[in-house]
Short mmCIF file of C-alpha atoms in Angstrom, two decimals:
data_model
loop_
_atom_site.label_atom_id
_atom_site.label_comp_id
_atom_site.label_asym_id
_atom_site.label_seq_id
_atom_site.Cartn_x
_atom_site.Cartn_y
_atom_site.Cartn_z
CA UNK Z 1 213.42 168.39 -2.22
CA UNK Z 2 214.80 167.16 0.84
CA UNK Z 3 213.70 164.10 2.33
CA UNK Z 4 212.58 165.73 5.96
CA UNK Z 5 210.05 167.65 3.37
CA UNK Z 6 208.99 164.45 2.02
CA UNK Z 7 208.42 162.44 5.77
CA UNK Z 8 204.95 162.10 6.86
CA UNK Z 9 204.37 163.70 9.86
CA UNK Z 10 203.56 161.09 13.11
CA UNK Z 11 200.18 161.00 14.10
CA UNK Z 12 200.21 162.56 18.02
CA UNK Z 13 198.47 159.82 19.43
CA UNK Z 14 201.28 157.59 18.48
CA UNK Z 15 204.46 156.62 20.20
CA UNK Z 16 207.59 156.39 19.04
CA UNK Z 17 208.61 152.92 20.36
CA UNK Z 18 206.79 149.82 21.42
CA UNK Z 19 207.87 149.75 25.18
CA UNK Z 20 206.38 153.07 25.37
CA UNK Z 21 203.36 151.68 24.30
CA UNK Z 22 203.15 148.51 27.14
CA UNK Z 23 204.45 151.18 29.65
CA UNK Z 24 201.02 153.45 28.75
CA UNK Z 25 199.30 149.93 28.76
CA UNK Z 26 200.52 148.81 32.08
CA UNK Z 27 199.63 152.71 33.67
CA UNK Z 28 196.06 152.21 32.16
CA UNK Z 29 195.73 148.63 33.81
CA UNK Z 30 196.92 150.12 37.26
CA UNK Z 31 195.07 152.88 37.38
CA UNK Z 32 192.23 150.55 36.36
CA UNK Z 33 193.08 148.08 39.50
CA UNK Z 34 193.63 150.67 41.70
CA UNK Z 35 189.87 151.97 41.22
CA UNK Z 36 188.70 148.63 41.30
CA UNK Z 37 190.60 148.32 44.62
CA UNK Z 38 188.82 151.66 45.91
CA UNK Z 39 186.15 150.63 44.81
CA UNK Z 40 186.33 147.26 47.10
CA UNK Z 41 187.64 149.04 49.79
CA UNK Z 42 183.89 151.32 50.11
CA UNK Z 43 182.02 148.80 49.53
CA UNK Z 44 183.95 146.77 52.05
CA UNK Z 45 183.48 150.04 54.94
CA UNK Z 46 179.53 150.61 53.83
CA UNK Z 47 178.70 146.55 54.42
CA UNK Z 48 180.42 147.19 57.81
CA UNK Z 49 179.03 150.26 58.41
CA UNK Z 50 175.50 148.37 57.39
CA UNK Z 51 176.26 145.53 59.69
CA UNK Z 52 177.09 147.78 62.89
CA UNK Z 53 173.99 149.97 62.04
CA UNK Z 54 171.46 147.10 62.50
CA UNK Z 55 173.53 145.49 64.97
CA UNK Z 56 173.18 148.56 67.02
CA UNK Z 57 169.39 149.77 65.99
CA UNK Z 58 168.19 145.59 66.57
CA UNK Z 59 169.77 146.03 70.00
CA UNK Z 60 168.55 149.12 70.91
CA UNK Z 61 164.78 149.34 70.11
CA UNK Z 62 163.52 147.08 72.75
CA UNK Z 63 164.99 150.08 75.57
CA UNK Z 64 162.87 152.73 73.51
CA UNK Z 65 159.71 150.62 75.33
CA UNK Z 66 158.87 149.33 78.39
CA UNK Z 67 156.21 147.39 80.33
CA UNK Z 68 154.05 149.01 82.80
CA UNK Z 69 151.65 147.55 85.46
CA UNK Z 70 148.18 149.09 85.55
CA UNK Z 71 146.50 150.32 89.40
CA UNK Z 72 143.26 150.77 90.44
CA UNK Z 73 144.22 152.48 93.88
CA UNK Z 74 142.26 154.06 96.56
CA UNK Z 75 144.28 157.46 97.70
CA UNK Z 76 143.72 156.77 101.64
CA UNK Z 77 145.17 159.79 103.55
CA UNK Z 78 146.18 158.13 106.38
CA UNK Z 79 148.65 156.06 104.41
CA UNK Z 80 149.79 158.66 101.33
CA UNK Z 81 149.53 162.07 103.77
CA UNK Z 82 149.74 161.19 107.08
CA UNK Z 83 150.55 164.99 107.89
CA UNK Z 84 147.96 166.59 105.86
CA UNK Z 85 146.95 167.37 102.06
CA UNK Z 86 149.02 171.16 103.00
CA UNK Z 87 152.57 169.12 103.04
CA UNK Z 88 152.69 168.74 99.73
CA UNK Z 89 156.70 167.87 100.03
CA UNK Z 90 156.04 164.86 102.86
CA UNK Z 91 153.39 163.54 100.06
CA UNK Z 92 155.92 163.76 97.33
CA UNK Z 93 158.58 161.70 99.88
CA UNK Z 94 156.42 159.38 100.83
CA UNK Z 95 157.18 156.26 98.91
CA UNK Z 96 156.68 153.87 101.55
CA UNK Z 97 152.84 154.52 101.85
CA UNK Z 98 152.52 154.81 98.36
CA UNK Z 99 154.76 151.68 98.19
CA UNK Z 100 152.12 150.15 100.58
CA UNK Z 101 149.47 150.69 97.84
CA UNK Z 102 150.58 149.11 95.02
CA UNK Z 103 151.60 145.88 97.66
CA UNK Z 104 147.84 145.62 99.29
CA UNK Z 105 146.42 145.44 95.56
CA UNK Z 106 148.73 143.11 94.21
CA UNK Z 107 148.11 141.12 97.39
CA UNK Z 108 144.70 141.26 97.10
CA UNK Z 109 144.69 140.09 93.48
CA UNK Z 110 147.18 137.12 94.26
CA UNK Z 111 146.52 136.12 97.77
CA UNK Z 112 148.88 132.99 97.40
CA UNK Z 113 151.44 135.42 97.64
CA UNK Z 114 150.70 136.98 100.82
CA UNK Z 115 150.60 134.02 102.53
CA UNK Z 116 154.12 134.31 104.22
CA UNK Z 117 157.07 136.39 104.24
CA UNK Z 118 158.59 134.59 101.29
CA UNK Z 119 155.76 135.08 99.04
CA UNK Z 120 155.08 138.30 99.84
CA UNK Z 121 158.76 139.48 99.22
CA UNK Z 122 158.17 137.44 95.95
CA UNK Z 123 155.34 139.90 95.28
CA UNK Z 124 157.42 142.85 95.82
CA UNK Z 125 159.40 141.91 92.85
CA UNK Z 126 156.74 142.44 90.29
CA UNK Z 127 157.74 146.61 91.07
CA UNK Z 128 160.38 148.19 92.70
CA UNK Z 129 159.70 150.64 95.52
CA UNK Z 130 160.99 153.60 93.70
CA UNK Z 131 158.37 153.08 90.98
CA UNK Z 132 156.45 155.00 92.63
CA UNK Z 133 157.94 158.42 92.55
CA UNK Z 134 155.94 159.21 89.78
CA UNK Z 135 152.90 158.30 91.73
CA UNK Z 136 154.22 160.13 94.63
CA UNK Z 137 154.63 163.57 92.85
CA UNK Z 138 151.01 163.69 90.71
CA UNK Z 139 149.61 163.86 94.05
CA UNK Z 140 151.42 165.77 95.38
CA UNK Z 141 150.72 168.41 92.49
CA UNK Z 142 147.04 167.52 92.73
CA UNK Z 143 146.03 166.31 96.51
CA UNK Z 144 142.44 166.65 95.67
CA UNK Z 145 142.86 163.22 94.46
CA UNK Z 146 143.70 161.92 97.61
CA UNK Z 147 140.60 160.35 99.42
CA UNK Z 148 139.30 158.66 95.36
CA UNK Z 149 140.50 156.26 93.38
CA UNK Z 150 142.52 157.06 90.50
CA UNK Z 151 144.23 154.51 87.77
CA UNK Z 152 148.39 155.19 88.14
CA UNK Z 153 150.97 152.99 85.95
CA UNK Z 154 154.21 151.56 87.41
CA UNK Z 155 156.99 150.43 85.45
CA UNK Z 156 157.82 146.33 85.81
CA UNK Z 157 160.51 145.49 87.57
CA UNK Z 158 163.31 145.40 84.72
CA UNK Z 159 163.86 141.81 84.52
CA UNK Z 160 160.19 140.55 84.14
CA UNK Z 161 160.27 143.49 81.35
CA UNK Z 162 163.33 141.91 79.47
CA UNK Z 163 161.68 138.40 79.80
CA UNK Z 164 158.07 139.91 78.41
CA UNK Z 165 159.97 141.31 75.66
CA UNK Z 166 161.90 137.76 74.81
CA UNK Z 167 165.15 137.70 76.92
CA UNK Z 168 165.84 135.93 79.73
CA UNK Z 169 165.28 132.46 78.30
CA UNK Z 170 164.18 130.58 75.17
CA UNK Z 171 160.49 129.56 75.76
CA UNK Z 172 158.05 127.43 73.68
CA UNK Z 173 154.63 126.54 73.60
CA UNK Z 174 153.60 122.96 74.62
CA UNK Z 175 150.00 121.07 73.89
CA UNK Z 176 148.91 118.57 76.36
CA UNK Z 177 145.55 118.18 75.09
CA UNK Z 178 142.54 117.38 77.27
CA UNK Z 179 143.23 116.29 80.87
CA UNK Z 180 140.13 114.03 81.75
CA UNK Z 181 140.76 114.36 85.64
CA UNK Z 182 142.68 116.82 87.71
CA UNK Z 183 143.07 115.82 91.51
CA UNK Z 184 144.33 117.39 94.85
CA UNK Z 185 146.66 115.59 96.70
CA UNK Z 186 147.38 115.10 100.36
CA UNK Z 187 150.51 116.94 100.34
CA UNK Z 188 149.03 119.95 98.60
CA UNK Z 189 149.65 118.91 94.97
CA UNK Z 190 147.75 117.94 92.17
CA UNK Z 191 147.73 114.84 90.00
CA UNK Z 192 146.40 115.23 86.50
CA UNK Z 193 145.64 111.21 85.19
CA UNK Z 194 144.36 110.64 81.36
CA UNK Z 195 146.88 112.64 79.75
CA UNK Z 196 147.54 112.47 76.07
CA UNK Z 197 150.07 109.62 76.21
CA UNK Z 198 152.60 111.52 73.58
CA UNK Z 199 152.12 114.73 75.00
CA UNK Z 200 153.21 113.43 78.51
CA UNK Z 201 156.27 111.10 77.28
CA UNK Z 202 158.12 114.37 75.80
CA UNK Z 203 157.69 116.28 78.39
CA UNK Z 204 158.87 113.76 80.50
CA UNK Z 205 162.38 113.66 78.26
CA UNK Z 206 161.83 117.70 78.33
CA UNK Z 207 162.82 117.29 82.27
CA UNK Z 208 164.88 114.83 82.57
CA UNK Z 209 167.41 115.29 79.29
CA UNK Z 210 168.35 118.69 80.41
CA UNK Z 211 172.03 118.98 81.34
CA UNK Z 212 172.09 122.11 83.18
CA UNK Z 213 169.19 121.67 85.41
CA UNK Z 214 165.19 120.76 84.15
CA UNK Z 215 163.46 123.40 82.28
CA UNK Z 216 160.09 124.44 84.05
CA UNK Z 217 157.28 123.62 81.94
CA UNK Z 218 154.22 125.77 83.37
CA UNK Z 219 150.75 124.87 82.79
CA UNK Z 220 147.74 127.16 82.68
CA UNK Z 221 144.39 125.53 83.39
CA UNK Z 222 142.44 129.18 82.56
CA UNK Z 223 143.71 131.08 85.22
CA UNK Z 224 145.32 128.66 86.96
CA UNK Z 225 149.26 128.40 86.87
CA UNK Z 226 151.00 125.37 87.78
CA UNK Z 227 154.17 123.69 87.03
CA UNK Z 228 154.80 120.21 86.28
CA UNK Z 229 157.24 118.35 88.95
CA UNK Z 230 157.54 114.77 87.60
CA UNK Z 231 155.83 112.21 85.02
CA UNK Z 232 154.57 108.75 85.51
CA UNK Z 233 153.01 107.36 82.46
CA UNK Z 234 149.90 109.28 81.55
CA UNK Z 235 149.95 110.95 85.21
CA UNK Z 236 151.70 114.25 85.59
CA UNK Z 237 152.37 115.64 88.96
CA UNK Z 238 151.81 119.77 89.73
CA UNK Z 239 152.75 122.16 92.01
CA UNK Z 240 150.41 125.16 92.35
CA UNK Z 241 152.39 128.49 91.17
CA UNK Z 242 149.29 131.18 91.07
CA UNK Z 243 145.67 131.78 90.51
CA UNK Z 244 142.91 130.42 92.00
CA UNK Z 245 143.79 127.21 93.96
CA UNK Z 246 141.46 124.20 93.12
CA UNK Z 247 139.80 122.44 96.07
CA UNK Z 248 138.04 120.06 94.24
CA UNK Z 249 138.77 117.70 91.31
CA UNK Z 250 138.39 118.99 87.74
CA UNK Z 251 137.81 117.22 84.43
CA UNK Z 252 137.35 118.47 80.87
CA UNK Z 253 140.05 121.14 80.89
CA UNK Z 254 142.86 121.63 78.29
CA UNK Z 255 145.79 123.59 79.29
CA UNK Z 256 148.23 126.00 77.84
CA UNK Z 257 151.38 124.21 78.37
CA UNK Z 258 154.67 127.04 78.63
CA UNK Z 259 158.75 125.47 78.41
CA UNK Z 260 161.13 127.70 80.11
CA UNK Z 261 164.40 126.19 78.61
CA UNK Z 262 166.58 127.80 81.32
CA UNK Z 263 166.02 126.08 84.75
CA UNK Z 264 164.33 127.89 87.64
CA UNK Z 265 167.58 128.15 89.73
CA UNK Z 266 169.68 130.09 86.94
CA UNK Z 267 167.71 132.70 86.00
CA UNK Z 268 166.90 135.92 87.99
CA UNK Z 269 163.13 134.85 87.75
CA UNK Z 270 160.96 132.68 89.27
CA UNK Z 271 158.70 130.41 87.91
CA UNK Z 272 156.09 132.36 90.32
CA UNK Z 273 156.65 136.01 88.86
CA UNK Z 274 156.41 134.61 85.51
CA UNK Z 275 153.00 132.94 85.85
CA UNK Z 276 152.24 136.11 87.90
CA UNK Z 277 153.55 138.62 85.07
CA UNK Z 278 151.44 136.73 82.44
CA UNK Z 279 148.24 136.96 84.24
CA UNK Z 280 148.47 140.42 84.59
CA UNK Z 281 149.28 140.67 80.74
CA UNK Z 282 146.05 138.49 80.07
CA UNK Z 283 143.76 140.85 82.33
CA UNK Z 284 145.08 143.68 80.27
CA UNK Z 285 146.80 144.78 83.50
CA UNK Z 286 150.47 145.19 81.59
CA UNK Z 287 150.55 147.86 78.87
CA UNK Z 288 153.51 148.86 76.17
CA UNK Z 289 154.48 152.20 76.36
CA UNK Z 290 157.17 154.14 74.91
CA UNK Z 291 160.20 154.45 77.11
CA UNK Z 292 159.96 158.53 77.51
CA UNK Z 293 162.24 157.76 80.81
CA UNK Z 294 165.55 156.90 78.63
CA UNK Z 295 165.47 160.38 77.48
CA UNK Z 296 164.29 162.59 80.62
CA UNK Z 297 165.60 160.45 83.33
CA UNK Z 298 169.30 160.19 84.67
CA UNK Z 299 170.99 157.14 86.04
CA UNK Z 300 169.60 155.01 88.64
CA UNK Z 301 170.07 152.09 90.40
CA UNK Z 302 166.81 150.20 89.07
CA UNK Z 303 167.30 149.81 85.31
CA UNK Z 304 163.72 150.33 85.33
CA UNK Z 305 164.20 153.43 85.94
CA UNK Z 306 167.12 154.98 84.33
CA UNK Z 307 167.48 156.80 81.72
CA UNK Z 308 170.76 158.78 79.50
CA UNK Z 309 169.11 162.01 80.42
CA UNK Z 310 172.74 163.01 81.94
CA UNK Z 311 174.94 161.49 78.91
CA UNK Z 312 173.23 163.38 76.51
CA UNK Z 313 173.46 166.79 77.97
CA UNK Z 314 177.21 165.50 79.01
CA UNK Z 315 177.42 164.35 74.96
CA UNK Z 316 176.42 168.21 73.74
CA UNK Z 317 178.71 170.18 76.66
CA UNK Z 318 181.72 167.70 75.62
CA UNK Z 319 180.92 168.69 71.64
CA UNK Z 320 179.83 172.21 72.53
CA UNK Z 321 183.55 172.69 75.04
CA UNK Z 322 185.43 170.79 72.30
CA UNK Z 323 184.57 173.26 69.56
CA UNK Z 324 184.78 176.48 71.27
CA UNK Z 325 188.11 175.83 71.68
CA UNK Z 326 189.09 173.67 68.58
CA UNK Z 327 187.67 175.96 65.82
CA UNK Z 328 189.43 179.14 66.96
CA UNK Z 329 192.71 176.84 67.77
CA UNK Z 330 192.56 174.95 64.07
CA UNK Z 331 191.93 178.34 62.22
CA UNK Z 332 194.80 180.11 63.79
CA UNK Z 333 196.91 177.36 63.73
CA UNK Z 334 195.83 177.13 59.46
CA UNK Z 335 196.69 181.00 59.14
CA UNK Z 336 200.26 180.81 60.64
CA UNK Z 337 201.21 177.39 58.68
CA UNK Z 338 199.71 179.07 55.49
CA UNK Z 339 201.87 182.82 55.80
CA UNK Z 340 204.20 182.91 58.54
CA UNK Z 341 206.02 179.22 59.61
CA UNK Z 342 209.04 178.57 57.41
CA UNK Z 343 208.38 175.95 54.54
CA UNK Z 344 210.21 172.39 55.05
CA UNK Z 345 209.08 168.95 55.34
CA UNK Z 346 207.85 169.46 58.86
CA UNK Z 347 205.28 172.21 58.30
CA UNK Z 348 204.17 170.44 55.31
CA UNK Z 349 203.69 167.15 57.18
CA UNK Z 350 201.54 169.05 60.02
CA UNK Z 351 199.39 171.10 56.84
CA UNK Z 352 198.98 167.81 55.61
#
């Protein structure tokens, strides 16, 4: 018999040399790094994608609400149709009387701030003018309202919104225990003696540490804001901001004591509208809605106000444009690669 007859056949899992072997080896260990690599690389583009998500979500929910002011109002004709219930278009325009509305009841609820010019442009800040369009049109839909009072809802002006829903400024809470005596002054301020000696001593440091200007540190004695000018000791020294104005001395109160760490004169609020904004908010006067204008509304100049009505409906025309001429473009342009350009590199790049 020959020998070939007598050779044992090679398994065919086998190779015939060794290098051939470390070759297979070394394709097994680079496919093996190469998944591992993919695998990094998705993981890598989901955490990112994860991280913009939330950053985007955790930026956008507090726009999807907003703050509104609560109104009582009395529909007088003379001021809302001044050319009759019939002209239902001058009643819809009319935003200065209805303006005018919304100013005599917040006057009336904070008469410190109608006490000059200042103050009372102070109070117009609370709402813009155009906040009450929405007002403006009801009525005019319905102008058997006019002549009874009705409840309406404004939206805060955009800033006081952003500071109710924590922007603006870091703020903390501050105890100053019982103040035994609270005193007018001569020169229209008050002087509270007997205060908690700790209490007192940091927020003295509170006002004069600062580097960019003294935080305000507000203090409400139930319904009555003030802010604290300068410490002596145990004797703090207030400025009346809003509320009732004491004419007499008063003993036996604690106050809630409020740090705005950003000073008065860099922020776009004052001291004033906030104590104003948080009374309203503790009469149940402010209520949180959900912001049904960012989806109805178009731009404006009051942020308030606006809304991406227009860049959505822009959004779906740009999408809806784009594909009625991209699909028909991309198909034909598919067809004639596929059976009629010539084959080369070029044609197979672009198919690619």
């Amino acid at each position: 018999m020959s020998s070939s007859s007598n050779s044992t056949p090679r398994p065919a899992h086998q190779f015939g040399s060794e290098e051939a072997l470390q070759r297979l080896k070394r394709r097994h260990a680079a496919e093996r790094r190469f998944k591992l690599y993919g695998q990094i690389a998705i993981g890598v583009a989901l955490s990112a994608l994860l991280v913009l998500t939330y950053s985007i979500i955790s930026q956008a929910i507090p726009a999807f609400s907003k703050h509104q002011v609560v109104f009582d109002l009395t529909l007088d004709e003379a001021t809302v149709a001044p050319q009759g219930r019939q002209d239902t278009q001058a009643i819809s325009n009319n935003v200065s009387g209805f303006y005018s509305l919304l100013q005599d009841d917040l006057q009336a609820r904070f008469p410190e701030g109608a006490e000059d010019r200042a103050g009372r442009r102070e109070l117009g800040e609370l709402v813009t003018r155009l906040a009450v369009l929405d007002m403006a049109h009801k009525v005019a839909r319905t102008p058997d309202m006019i002549g009874t009072t009705h409840r309406f809802t404004a939206p805060l002006a955009d800033d006081l919104d952003l500071y109710l829903k924590g922007g603006i400024s870091a703020r903390s809470k501050l105890g100053f225990g019982v103040v035994p005596s609270l005193t007018p002054t001569e020169n229209g301020q008050y002087l509270a003696t007997g205060v908690n000696a700790e209490a007192a001593s940091r927020a003295g440091r509170l006002l004069n540490e600062a580097d960019d200007g003294p935080p305000s540190i507000l203090l409400d004695f139930v319904g009555t804001w003030m802010r604290l000018e300068t410490v002596s000791g145990t004797e703090l020294t207030l400025s009346h901001l809003a509320g009732p104005r004491p004419s007499e001395s008063l003993s036996g109160i604690a106050p809630k004591g409020l740090m705005i760490q950003v000073s008065e004169g860099n922020r776009s609020i004052s001291d004033r509208l906030i104590a104003w904004t948080l009374m309203l908010k503790a009469d149940k006067r402010i209520k949180r809605h959900f912001n049904t204008d960012l989806l109805f509304k178009a731009d404006s100049t009051y942020p308030e106000l606006a809304g991406a009505a227009a860049a959505i409906v822009g959004s779906i025309f740009t999408m809806l444009i784009t594909a009625f001429f991209a699909l028909p473009v991309g198909i034909f342009a598919a067809v004639y690669l596929e059976e009629f350009a010539p084959k080369n590199r070029l044609t197979d790049a672009i198919e690619v």
